[in-house]
């Protein structure tokens, strides 16, 4: 069998069990939420004040990141910023 005993170190034949990679799912969910929050802010009518904190809480995204993205200070990693 390829599993090693805890008292011994791994060998070249050791099989490591890896947890499923949920990172891509989490990232895509965060991106979708951020995009929804930005769309919400962009839908404000002339004269309406943006409430970054309330919007960030509503969509469950980081307030600072949302503020920077909305102001154009910080882009997404996917865009190469």
PDB file of N, CA, C and O in Angstrom:
ATOM      1  N   UNK A   1       0.843  -1.183   0.000  1.00  0.00           N
ATOM      2  CA  UNK A   1       0.000   0.000   0.000  1.00  0.00           C
ATOM      3  C   UNK A   1       0.880   1.235   0.000  1.00  0.00           C
ATOM      4  O   UNK A   1       2.004   1.209   0.468  1.00  0.00           O
ATOM      5  N   UNK A   2       0.357   2.322  -0.465  1.00  0.00           N
ATOM      6  CA  UNK A   2       1.160   3.518  -0.620  1.00  0.00           C
ATOM      7  C   UNK A   2       1.148   4.452   0.569  1.00  0.00           C
ATOM      8  O   UNK A   2       1.841   5.450   0.576  1.00  0.00           O
ATOM      9  N   UNK A   3       0.360   4.172   1.589  1.00  0.00           N
ATOM     10  CA  UNK A   3       0.289   5.073   2.727  1.00  0.00           C
ATOM     11  C   UNK A   3       1.416   4.784   3.702  1.00  0.00           C
ATOM     12  O   UNK A   3       1.834   3.657   3.862  1.00  0.00           O
ATOM     13  N   UNK A   4       1.914   5.816   4.356  1.00  0.00           N
ATOM     14  CA  UNK A   4       2.999   5.623   5.299  1.00  0.00           C
ATOM     15  C   UNK A   4       2.492   5.727   6.734  1.00  0.00           C
ATOM     16  O   UNK A   4       1.494   6.379   7.007  1.00  0.00           O
ATOM     17  N   UNK A   5       3.190   5.071   7.609  1.00  0.00           N
ATOM     18  CA  UNK A   5       2.853   5.129   9.021  1.00  0.00           C
ATOM     19  C   UNK A   5       3.312   6.475   9.563  1.00  0.00           C
ATOM     20  O   UNK A   5       4.313   7.037   9.107  1.00  0.00           O
ATOM     21  N   UNK A   6       2.583   6.998  10.534  1.00  0.00           N
ATOM     22  CA  UNK A   6       2.911   8.321  11.070  1.00  0.00           C
ATOM     23  C   UNK A   6       4.322   8.394  11.647  1.00  0.00           C
ATOM     24  O   UNK A   6       4.921   9.459  11.684  1.00  0.00           O
ATOM     25  N   UNK A   7       4.860   7.267  12.086  1.00  0.00           N
ATOM     26  CA  UNK A   7       6.197   7.259  12.676  1.00  0.00           C
ATOM     27  C   UNK A   7       7.292   7.294  11.616  1.00  0.00           C
ATOM     28  O   UNK A   7       8.448   7.516  11.926  1.00  0.00           O
ATOM     29  N   UNK A   8       6.929   7.075  10.372  1.00  0.00           N
ATOM     30  CA  UNK A   8       7.903   7.044   9.288  1.00  0.00           C
ATOM     31  C   UNK A   8       7.610   8.169   8.312  1.00  0.00           C
ATOM     32  O   UNK A   8       6.474   8.565   8.120  1.00  0.00           O
ATOM     33  N   UNK A   9       8.623   8.644   7.681  1.00  0.00           N
ATOM     34  CA  UNK A   9       8.432   9.695   6.697  1.00  0.00           C
ATOM     35  C   UNK A   9       7.938   9.133   5.373  1.00  0.00           C
ATOM     36  O   UNK A   9       7.982   7.931   5.136  1.00  0.00           O
ATOM     37  N   UNK A  10       7.464   9.993   4.494  1.00  0.00           N
ATOM     38  CA  UNK A  10       7.007   9.546   3.181  1.00  0.00           C
ATOM     39  C   UNK A  10       8.171   9.053   2.330  1.00  0.00           C
ATOM     40  O   UNK A  10       9.305   9.480   2.503  1.00  0.00           O
ATOM     41  N   UNK A  11       7.878   8.159   1.428  1.00  0.00           N
ATOM     42  CA  UNK A  11       8.870   7.655   0.483  1.00  0.00           C
ATOM     43  C   UNK A  11       8.453   8.070  -0.912  1.00  0.00           C
ATOM     44  O   UNK A  11       7.419   8.720  -1.100  1.00  0.00           O
ATOM     45  N   UNK A  12       9.207   7.679  -1.900  1.00  0.00           N
ATOM     46  CA  UNK A  12       8.862   8.011  -3.277  1.00  0.00           C
ATOM     47  C   UNK A  12       7.580   7.320  -3.719  1.00  0.00           C
ATOM     48  O   UNK A  12       6.973   7.714  -4.705  1.00  0.00           O
ATOM     49  N   UNK A  13       7.144   6.290  -2.976  1.00  0.00           N
ATOM     50  CA  UNK A  13       5.917   5.576  -3.338  1.00  0.00           C
ATOM     51  C   UNK A  13       4.723   6.023  -2.508  1.00  0.00           C
ATOM     52  O   UNK A  13       3.637   5.484  -2.654  1.00  0.00           O
ATOM     53  N   UNK A  14       4.902   7.030  -1.658  1.00  0.00           N
ATOM     54  CA  UNK A  14       3.829   7.482  -0.786  1.00  0.00           C
ATOM     55  C   UNK A  14       2.734   8.154  -1.601  1.00  0.00           C
ATOM     56  O   UNK A  14       3.005   8.961  -2.484  1.00  0.00           O
ATOM     57  N   UNK A  15       1.503   7.817  -1.284  1.00  0.00           N
ATOM     58  CA  UNK A  15       0.344   8.440  -1.916  1.00  0.00           C
ATOM     59  C   UNK A  15      -0.206   9.465  -0.936  1.00  0.00           C
ATOM     60  O   UNK A  15      -0.537   9.141   0.196  1.00  0.00           O
ATOM     61  N   UNK A  16      -0.262  10.699  -1.353  1.00  0.00           N
ATOM     62  CA  UNK A  16      -0.805  11.744  -0.501  1.00  0.00           C
ATOM     63  C   UNK A  16      -2.266  11.960  -0.869  1.00  0.00           C
ATOM     64  O   UNK A  16      -2.602  12.136  -2.038  1.00  0.00           O
ATOM     65  N   UNK A  17      -3.109  11.943   0.131  1.00  0.00           N
ATOM     66  CA  UNK A  17      -4.512  12.231  -0.106  1.00  0.00           C
ATOM     67  C   UNK A  17      -4.690  13.738  -0.062  1.00  0.00           C
ATOM     68  O   UNK A  17      -4.277  14.387   0.899  1.00  0.00           O
ATOM     69  N   UNK A  18      -5.291  14.272  -1.082  1.00  0.00           N
ATOM     70  CA  UNK A  18      -5.477  15.713  -1.143  1.00  0.00           C
ATOM     71  C   UNK A  18      -6.960  16.037  -1.034  1.00  0.00           C
ATOM     72  O   UNK A  18      -7.802  15.322  -1.563  1.00  0.00           O
ATOM     73  N   UNK A  19      -7.232  17.117  -0.342  1.00  0.00           N
ATOM     74  CA  UNK A  19      -8.606  17.585  -0.229  1.00  0.00           C
ATOM     75  C   UNK A  19      -9.035  18.116  -1.596  1.00  0.00           C
ATOM     76  O   UNK A  19      -8.209  18.576  -2.385  1.00  0.00           O
ATOM     77  N   UNK A  20     -10.324  18.051  -1.888  1.00  0.00           N
ATOM     78  CA  UNK A  20     -10.807  18.619  -3.155  1.00  0.00           C
ATOM     79  C   UNK A  20     -10.442  20.091  -3.233  1.00  0.00           C
ATOM     80  O   UNK A  20     -10.387  20.789  -2.220  1.00  0.00           O
ATOM     81  N   UNK A  21     -10.168  20.557  -4.421  1.00  0.00           N
ATOM     82  CA  UNK A  21      -9.775  21.951  -4.614  1.00  0.00           C
ATOM     83  C   UNK A  21     -11.019  22.821  -4.755  1.00  0.00           C
ATOM     84  O   UNK A  21     -11.614  22.890  -5.816  1.00  0.00           O
ATOM     85  N   UNK A  22     -11.384  23.464  -3.657  1.00  0.00           N
ATOM     86  CA  UNK A  22     -12.537  24.349  -3.673  1.00  0.00           C
ATOM     87  C   UNK A  22     -12.132  25.790  -3.971  1.00  0.00           C
ATOM     88  O   UNK A  22     -12.982  26.652  -4.082  1.00  0.00           O
ATOM     89  N   UNK A  23     -10.836  26.042  -4.102  1.00  0.00           N
ATOM     90  CA  UNK A  23     -10.361  27.412  -4.285  1.00  0.00           C
ATOM     91  C   UNK A  23     -10.942  28.047  -5.546  1.00  0.00           C
ATOM     92  O   UNK A  23     -11.344  29.197  -5.518  1.00  0.00           O
ATOM     93  N   UNK A  24     -10.995  27.305  -6.651  1.00  0.00           N
ATOM     94  CA  UNK A  24     -11.545  27.869  -7.880  1.00  0.00           C
ATOM     95  C   UNK A  24     -13.011  28.221  -7.708  1.00  0.00           C
ATOM     96  O   UNK A  24     -13.484  29.240  -8.190  1.00  0.00           O
ATOM     97  N   UNK A  25     -13.756  27.363  -7.002  1.00  0.00           N
ATOM     98  CA  UNK A  25     -15.171  27.633  -6.750  1.00  0.00           C
ATOM     99  C   UNK A  25     -15.321  28.879  -5.888  1.00  0.00           C
ATOM    100  O   UNK A  25     -16.137  29.746  -6.173  1.00  0.00           O
ATOM    101  N   UNK A  26     -14.508  28.981  -4.839  1.00  0.00           N
ATOM    102  CA  UNK A  26     -14.583  30.122  -3.938  1.00  0.00           C
ATOM    103  C   UNK A  26     -14.229  31.400  -4.687  1.00  0.00           C
ATOM    104  O   UNK A  26     -14.906  32.413  -4.562  1.00  0.00           O
ATOM    105  N   UNK A  27     -13.174  31.363  -5.482  1.00  0.00           N
ATOM    106  CA  UNK A  27     -12.772  32.552  -6.247  1.00  0.00           C
ATOM    107  C   UNK A  27     -13.863  32.983  -7.215  1.00  0.00           C
ATOM    108  O   UNK A  27     -14.151  34.164  -7.331  1.00  0.00           O
ATOM    109  N   UNK A  28     -14.467  32.027  -7.935  1.00  0.00           N
ATOM    110  CA  UNK A  28     -15.496  32.396  -8.904  1.00  0.00           C
ATOM    111  C   UNK A  28     -16.717  32.958  -8.196  1.00  0.00           C
ATOM    112  O   UNK A  28     -17.372  33.859  -8.711  1.00  0.00           O
ATOM    113  N   UNK A  29     -17.026  32.438  -7.006  1.00  0.00           N
ATOM    114  CA  UNK A  29     -18.150  32.963  -6.235  1.00  0.00           C
ATOM    115  C   UNK A  29     -17.850  34.379  -5.776  1.00  0.00           C
ATOM    116  O   UNK A  29     -18.697  35.270  -5.880  1.00  0.00           O
ATOM    117  N   UNK A  30     -16.626  34.613  -5.276  1.00  0.00           N
ATOM    118  CA  UNK A  30     -16.246  35.953  -4.828  1.00  0.00           C
ATOM    119  C   UNK A  30     -16.276  36.946  -5.974  1.00  0.00           C
ATOM    120  O   UNK A  30     -16.702  38.088  -5.799  1.00  0.00           O
ATOM    121  N   UNK A  31     -15.814  36.528  -7.137  1.00  0.00           N
ATOM    122  CA  UNK A  31     -15.817  37.409  -8.305  1.00  0.00           C
ATOM    123  C   UNK A  31     -17.242  37.765  -8.686  1.00  0.00           C
ATOM    124  O   UNK A  31     -17.558  38.921  -8.961  1.00  0.00           O
ATOM    125  N   UNK A  32     -18.136  36.764  -8.673  1.00  0.00           N
ATOM    126  CA  UNK A  32     -19.530  37.013  -9.012  1.00  0.00           C
ATOM    127  C   UNK A  32     -20.170  37.974  -8.020  1.00  0.00           C
ATOM    128  O   UNK A  32     -20.913  38.892  -8.415  1.00  0.00           O
ATOM    129  N   UNK A  33     -19.879  37.788  -6.730  1.00  0.00           N
ATOM    130  CA  UNK A  33     -20.433  38.688  -5.715  1.00  0.00           C
ATOM    131  C   UNK A  33     -19.885  40.101  -5.875  1.00  0.00           C
ATOM    132  O   UNK A  33     -20.630  41.080  -5.760  1.00  0.00           O
ATOM    133  N   UNK A  34     -18.584  40.223  -6.140  1.00  0.00           N
ATOM    134  CA  UNK A  34     -17.984  41.540  -6.337  1.00  0.00           C
ATOM    135  C   UNK A  34     -18.591  42.223  -7.560  1.00  0.00           C
ATOM    136  O   UNK A  34     -18.913  43.411  -7.525  1.00  0.00           O
ATOM    137  N   UNK A  35     -18.758  41.467  -8.636  1.00  0.00           N
ATOM    138  CA  UNK A  35     -19.360  42.037  -9.844  1.00  0.00           C
ATOM    139  C   UNK A  35     -20.794  42.487  -9.592  1.00  0.00           C
ATOM    140  O   UNK A  35     -21.229  43.526 -10.103  1.00  0.00           O
ATOM    141  N   UNK A  36     -21.537  41.718  -8.791  1.00  0.00           N
ATOM    142  CA  UNK A  36     -22.912  42.102  -8.454  1.00  0.00           C
ATOM    143  C   UNK A  36     -22.921  43.374  -7.620  1.00  0.00           C
ATOM    144  O   UNK A  36     -23.755  44.263  -7.834  1.00  0.00           O
ATOM    145  N   UNK A  37     -22.005  43.472  -6.676  1.00  0.00           N
ATOM    146  CA  UNK A  37     -21.916  44.671  -5.838  1.00  0.00           C
ATOM    147  C   UNK A  37     -21.555  45.887  -6.689  1.00  0.00           C
ATOM    148  O   UNK A  37     -22.144  46.970  -6.515  1.00  0.00           O
ATOM    149  N   UNK A  38     -20.619  45.720  -7.612  1.00  0.00           N
ATOM    150  CA  UNK A  38     -20.240  46.826  -8.495  1.00  0.00           C
ATOM    151  C   UNK A  38     -21.400  47.235  -9.395  1.00  0.00           C
ATOM    152  O   UNK A  38     -21.626  48.432  -9.627  1.00  0.00           O
ATOM    153  N   UNK A  39     -22.145  46.260  -9.892  1.00  0.00           N
ATOM    154  CA  UNK A  39     -23.307  46.557 -10.729  1.00  0.00           C
ATOM    155  C   UNK A  39     -24.347  47.337  -9.926  1.00  0.00           C
ATOM    156  O   UNK A  39     -24.977  48.276 -10.445  1.00  0.00           O
ATOM    157  N   UNK A  40     -24.522  46.959  -8.670  1.00  0.00           N
ATOM    158  CA  UNK A  40     -25.457  47.661  -7.784  1.00  0.00           C
ATOM    159  C   UNK A  40     -25.029  49.119  -7.623  1.00  0.00           C
ATOM    160  O   UNK A  40     -25.849  50.037  -7.729  1.00  0.00           O
ATOM    161  N   UNK A  41     -23.752  49.349  -7.378  1.00  0.00           N
ATOM    162  CA  UNK A  41     -23.252  50.716  -7.231  1.00  0.00           C
ATOM    163  C   UNK A  41     -23.370  51.500  -8.536  1.00  0.00           C
ATOM    164  O   UNK A  41     -23.711  52.692  -8.535  1.00  0.00           O
ATOM    165  N   UNK A  42     -23.093  50.834  -9.646  1.00  0.00           N
ATOM    166  CA  UNK A  42     -23.161  51.511 -10.943  1.00  0.00           C
ATOM    167  C   UNK A  42     -24.588  51.840 -11.361  1.00  0.00           C
ATOM    168  O   UNK A  42     -24.800  52.668 -12.244  1.00  0.00           O
ATOM    169  N   UNK A  43     -25.563  51.194 -10.734  1.00  0.00           N
ATOM    170  CA  UNK A  43     -26.962  51.436 -11.101  1.00  0.00           C
ATOM    171  C   UNK A  43     -27.552  52.645 -10.367  1.00  0.00           C
ATOM    172  O   UNK A  43     -28.722  52.974 -10.580  1.00  0.00           O
ATOM    173  N   UNK A  44     -26.762  53.294  -9.520  1.00  0.00           N
ATOM    174  CA  UNK A  44     -27.260  54.462  -8.799  1.00  0.00           C
ATOM    175  C   UNK A  44     -27.611  55.576  -9.770  1.00  0.00           C
ATOM    176  O   UNK A  44     -26.935  55.790 -10.783  1.00  0.00           O
ATOM    177  N   UNK A  45     -28.677  56.269  -9.457  1.00  0.00           N
ATOM    178  CA  UNK A  45     -29.108  57.378 -10.305  1.00  0.00           C
ATOM    179  C   UNK A  45     -28.317  58.635  -9.937  1.00  0.00           C
ATOM    180  O   UNK A  45     -27.747  58.737  -8.855  1.00  0.00           O
ATOM    181  N   UNK A  46     -28.288  59.572 -10.846  1.00  0.00           N
ATOM    182  CA  UNK A  46     -27.584  60.828 -10.652  1.00  0.00           C
ATOM    183  C   UNK A  46     -28.074  61.498  -9.363  1.00  0.00           C
ATOM    184  O   UNK A  46     -29.276  61.627  -9.143  1.00  0.00           O
ATOM    185  N   UNK A  47     -27.168  61.857  -8.500  1.00  0.00           N
ATOM    186  CA  UNK A  47     -27.516  62.503  -7.248  1.00  0.00           C
ATOM    187  C   UNK A  47     -27.605  61.541  -6.068  1.00  0.00           C
ATOM    188  O   UNK A  47     -27.591  61.972  -4.921  1.00  0.00           O
ATOM    189  N   UNK A  48     -27.732  60.236  -6.330  1.00  0.00           N
ATOM    190  CA  UNK A  48     -27.758  59.259  -5.250  1.00  0.00           C
ATOM    191  C   UNK A  48     -26.335  59.044  -4.742  1.00  0.00           C
ATOM    192  O   UNK A  48     -25.387  59.029  -5.522  1.00  0.00           O
ATOM    193  N   UNK A  49     -26.210  58.867  -3.438  1.00  0.00           N
ATOM    194  CA  UNK A  49     -24.908  58.657  -2.817  1.00  0.00           C
ATOM    195  C   UNK A  49     -24.656  57.163  -2.657  1.00  0.00           C
ATOM    196  O   UNK A  49     -25.544  56.428  -2.203  1.00  0.00           O
ATOM    197  N   UNK A  50     -23.469  56.748  -3.037  1.00  0.00           N
ATOM    198  CA  UNK A  50     -23.100  55.339  -2.896  1.00  0.00           C
ATOM    199  C   UNK A  50     -22.781  55.040  -1.437  1.00  0.00           C
ATOM    200  O   UNK A  50     -22.028  55.774  -0.796  1.00  0.00           O
ATOM    201  N   UNK A  51     -23.353  53.964  -0.917  1.00  0.00           N
ATOM    202  CA  UNK A  51     -23.038  53.514   0.434  1.00  0.00           C
ATOM    203  C   UNK A  51     -22.221  52.236   0.291  1.00  0.00           C
ATOM    204  O   UNK A  51     -22.765  51.138   0.185  1.00  0.00           O
ATOM    205  N   UNK A  52     -20.911  52.405   0.257  1.00  0.00           N
ATOM    206  CA  UNK A  52     -19.998  51.281   0.034  1.00  0.00           C
ATOM    207  C   UNK A  52     -20.128  50.243   1.144  1.00  0.00           C
ATOM    208  O   UNK A  52     -20.175  49.042   0.885  1.00  0.00           O
ATOM    209  N   UNK A  53     -20.203  50.704   2.381  1.00  0.00           N
ATOM    210  CA  UNK A  53     -20.273  49.783   3.524  1.00  0.00           C
ATOM    211  C   UNK A  53     -21.523  48.913   3.448  1.00  0.00           C
ATOM    212  O   UNK A  53     -21.449  47.691   3.596  1.00  0.00           O
ATOM    213  N   UNK A  54     -22.671  49.532   3.210  1.00  0.00           N
ATOM    214  CA  UNK A  54     -23.925  48.778   3.138  1.00  0.00           C
ATOM    215  C   UNK A  54     -23.915  47.808   1.952  1.00  0.00           C
ATOM    216  O   UNK A  54     -24.382  46.670   2.072  1.00  0.00           O
ATOM    217  N   UNK A  55     -23.376  48.251   0.832  1.00  0.00           N
ATOM    218  CA  UNK A  55     -23.317  47.383  -0.355  1.00  0.00           C
ATOM    219  C   UNK A  55     -22.379  46.209  -0.112  1.00  0.00           C
ATOM    220  O   UNK A  55     -22.698  45.074  -0.465  1.00  0.00           O
ATOM    221  N   UNK A  56     -21.239  46.463   0.522  1.00  0.00           N
ATOM    222  CA  UNK A  56     -20.291  45.391   0.830  1.00  0.00           C
ATOM    223  C   UNK A  56     -20.923  44.372   1.770  1.00  0.00           C
ATOM    224  O   UNK A  56     -20.776  43.153   1.577  1.00  0.00           O
ATOM    225  N   UNK A  57     -21.645  44.843   2.771  1.00  0.00           N
ATOM    226  CA  UNK A  57     -22.315  43.930   3.700  1.00  0.00           C
ATOM    227  C   UNK A  57     -23.423  43.151   3.006  1.00  0.00           C
ATOM    228  O   UNK A  57     -23.595  41.954   3.244  1.00  0.00           O
ATOM    229  N   UNK A  58     -24.159  43.813   2.130  1.00  0.00           N
ATOM    230  CA  UNK A  58     -25.259  43.164   1.408  1.00  0.00           C
ATOM    231  C   UNK A  58     -24.754  41.986   0.570  1.00  0.00           C
ATOM    232  O   UNK A  58     -25.391  40.929   0.516  1.00  0.00           O
ATOM    233  N   UNK A  59     -23.594  42.157  -0.082  1.00  0.00           N
ATOM    234  CA  UNK A  59     -23.068  41.117  -0.971  1.00  0.00           C
ATOM    235  C   UNK A  59     -21.990  40.263  -0.314  1.00  0.00           C
ATOM    236  O   UNK A  59     -21.506  39.310  -0.929  1.00  0.00           O
ATOM    237  N   UNK A  60     -21.587  40.608   0.896  1.00  0.00           N
ATOM    238  CA  UNK A  60     -20.592  39.809   1.600  1.00  0.00           C
ATOM    239  C   UNK A  60     -19.199  39.906   1.010  1.00  0.00           C
ATOM    240  O   UNK A  60     -18.459  38.929   0.963  1.00  0.00           O
ATOM    241  N   UNK A  61     -18.835  41.100   0.548  1.00  0.00           N
ATOM    242  CA  UNK A  61     -17.506  41.311  -0.028  1.00  0.00           C
ATOM    243  C   UNK A  61     -16.729  42.288   0.852  1.00  0.00           C
ATOM    244  O   UNK A  61     -17.301  42.990   1.684  1.00  0.00           O
ATOM    245  N   UNK A  62     -15.429  42.348   0.640  1.00  0.00           N
ATOM    246  CA  UNK A  62     -14.568  43.229   1.417  1.00  0.00           C
ATOM    247  C   UNK A  62     -14.850  44.684   1.044  1.00  0.00           C
ATOM    248  O   UNK A  62     -14.811  45.051  -0.130  1.00  0.00           O
ATOM    249  N   UNK A  63     -15.109  45.506   2.056  1.00  0.00           N
ATOM    250  CA  UNK A  63     -15.469  46.897   1.819  1.00  0.00           C
ATOM    251  C   UNK A  63     -14.359  47.684   1.130  1.00  0.00           C
ATOM    252  O   UNK A  63     -14.606  48.447   0.195  1.00  0.00           O
ATOM    253  N   UNK A  64     -13.133  47.487   1.581  1.00  0.00           N
ATOM    254  CA  UNK A  64     -12.003  48.228   1.012  1.00  0.00           C
ATOM    255  C   UNK A  64     -11.794  47.857  -0.453  1.00  0.00           C
ATOM    256  O   UNK A  64     -11.606  48.734  -1.303  1.00  0.00           O
ATOM    257  N   UNK A  65     -11.849  46.566  -0.746  1.00  0.00           N
ATOM    258  CA  UNK A  65     -11.666  46.126  -2.126  1.00  0.00           C
ATOM    259  C   UNK A  65     -12.782  46.660  -3.015  1.00  0.00           C
ATOM    260  O   UNK A  65     -12.540  47.141  -4.124  1.00  0.00           O
ATOM    261  N   UNK A  66     -14.020  46.593  -2.517  1.00  0.00           N
ATOM    262  CA  UNK A  66     -15.153  47.115  -3.288  1.00  0.00           C
ATOM    263  C   UNK A  66     -14.964  48.599  -3.564  1.00  0.00           C
ATOM    264  O   UNK A  66     -15.154  49.061  -4.691  1.00  0.00           O
ATOM    265  N   UNK A  67     -14.565  49.354  -2.552  1.00  0.00           N
ATOM    266  CA  UNK A  67     -14.361  50.785  -2.717  1.00  0.00           C
ATOM    267  C   UNK A  67     -13.282  51.078  -3.760  1.00  0.00           C
ATOM    268  O   UNK A  67     -13.459  51.917  -4.642  1.00  0.00           O
ATOM    269  N   UNK A  68     -12.175  50.355  -3.677  1.00  0.00           N
ATOM    270  CA  UNK A  68     -11.083  50.565  -4.635  1.00  0.00           C
ATOM    271  C   UNK A  68     -11.501  50.192  -6.045  1.00  0.00           C
ATOM    272  O   UNK A  68     -11.177  50.898  -7.011  1.00  0.00           O
ATOM    273  N   UNK A  69     -12.201  49.076  -6.180  1.00  0.00           N
ATOM    274  CA  UNK A  69     -12.653  48.664  -7.518  1.00  0.00           C
ATOM    275  C   UNK A  69     -13.624  49.675  -8.103  1.00  0.00           C
ATOM    276  O   UNK A  69     -13.574  50.007  -9.278  1.00  0.00           O
ATOM    277  N   UNK A  70     -14.543  50.155  -7.265  1.00  0.00           N
ATOM    278  CA  UNK A  70     -15.557  51.087  -7.749  1.00  0.00           C
ATOM    279  C   UNK A  70     -14.939  52.419  -8.155  1.00  0.00           C
ATOM    280  O   UNK A  70     -15.351  53.027  -9.126  1.00  0.00           O
ATOM    281  N   UNK A  71     -13.916  52.840  -7.423  1.00  0.00           N
ATOM    282  CA  UNK A  71     -13.232  54.094  -7.752  1.00  0.00           C
ATOM    283  C   UNK A  71     -12.191  53.924  -8.851  1.00  0.00           C
ATOM    284  O   UNK A  71     -11.610  54.891  -9.317  1.00  0.00           O
ATOM    285  N   UNK A  72     -11.939  52.670  -9.252  1.00  0.00           N
ATOM    286  CA  UNK A  72     -10.972  52.412 -10.312  1.00  0.00           C
ATOM    287  C   UNK A  72      -9.530  52.420  -9.841  1.00  0.00           C
ATOM    288  O   UNK A  72      -8.611  52.498 -10.649  1.00  0.00           O
ATOM    289  N   UNK A  73      -9.321  52.341  -8.530  1.00  0.00           N
ATOM    290  CA  UNK A  73      -7.974  52.356  -7.973  1.00  0.00           C
ATOM    291  C   UNK A  73      -7.331  50.987  -8.082  1.00  0.00           C
ATOM    292  O   UNK A  73      -6.141  50.859  -8.287  1.00  0.00           O
ATOM    293  N   UNK A  74      -8.133  49.938  -7.941  1.00  0.00           N
ATOM    294  CA  UNK A  74      -7.619  48.569  -7.950  1.00  0.00           C
ATOM    295  C   UNK A  74      -8.461  47.730  -8.888  1.00  0.00           C
ATOM    296  O   UNK A  74      -9.676  47.691  -8.777  1.00  0.00           O
ATOM    297  N   UNK A  75      -7.789  47.022  -9.793  1.00  0.00           N
ATOM    298  CA  UNK A  75      -8.491  46.110 -10.677  1.00  0.00           C
ATOM    299  C   UNK A  75      -8.430  44.693 -10.137  1.00  0.00           C
ATOM    300  O   UNK A  75      -7.833  44.426  -9.090  1.00  0.00           O
ATOM    301  N   UNK A  76      -9.039  43.791 -10.831  1.00  0.00           N
ATOM    302  CA  UNK A  76      -9.040  42.392 -10.409  1.00  0.00           C
ATOM    303  C   UNK A  76      -7.736  41.732 -10.834  1.00  0.00           C
ATOM    304  O   UNK A  76      -7.041  42.183 -11.738  1.00  0.00           O
ATOM    305  N   UNK A  77      -7.405  40.612 -10.185  1.00  0.00           N
ATOM    306  CA  UNK A  77      -6.219  39.842 -10.590  1.00  0.00           C
ATOM    307  C   UNK A  77      -6.373  39.316 -11.996  1.00  0.00           C
ATOM    308  O   UNK A  77      -5.431  39.232 -12.758  1.00  0.00           O
ATOM    309  N   UNK A  78      -7.619  38.956 -12.341  1.00  0.00           N
ATOM    310  CA  UNK A  78      -7.865  38.415 -13.684  1.00  0.00           C
ATOM    311  C   UNK A  78      -7.533  39.447 -14.758  1.00  0.00           C
ATOM    312  O   UNK A  78      -7.152  39.112 -15.852  1.00  0.00           O
ATOM    313  N   UNK A  79      -7.710  40.722 -14.414  1.00  0.00           N
ATOM    314  CA  UNK A  79      -7.410  41.783 -15.377  1.00  0.00           C
ATOM    315  C   UNK A  79      -5.932  42.129 -15.392  1.00  0.00           C
ATOM    316  O   UNK A  79      -5.482  42.947 -16.187  1.00  0.00           O
ATOM    317  N   UNK A  80      -5.157  41.526 -14.503  1.00  0.00           N
ATOM    318  CA  UNK A  80      -3.720  41.735 -14.497  1.00  0.00           C
ATOM    319  C   UNK A  80      -3.260  42.911 -13.669  1.00  0.00           C
ATOM    320  O   UNK A  80      -2.200  43.481 -13.921  1.00  0.00           O
ATOM    321  N   UNK A  81      -4.039  43.297 -12.672  1.00  0.00           N
ATOM    322  CA  UNK A  81      -3.654  44.422 -11.815  1.00  0.00           C
ATOM    323  C   UNK A  81      -3.016  43.936 -10.566  1.00  0.00           C
ATOM    324  O   UNK A  81      -3.291  42.943 -10.032  1.00  0.00           O
TER     325      UNK A  81
END
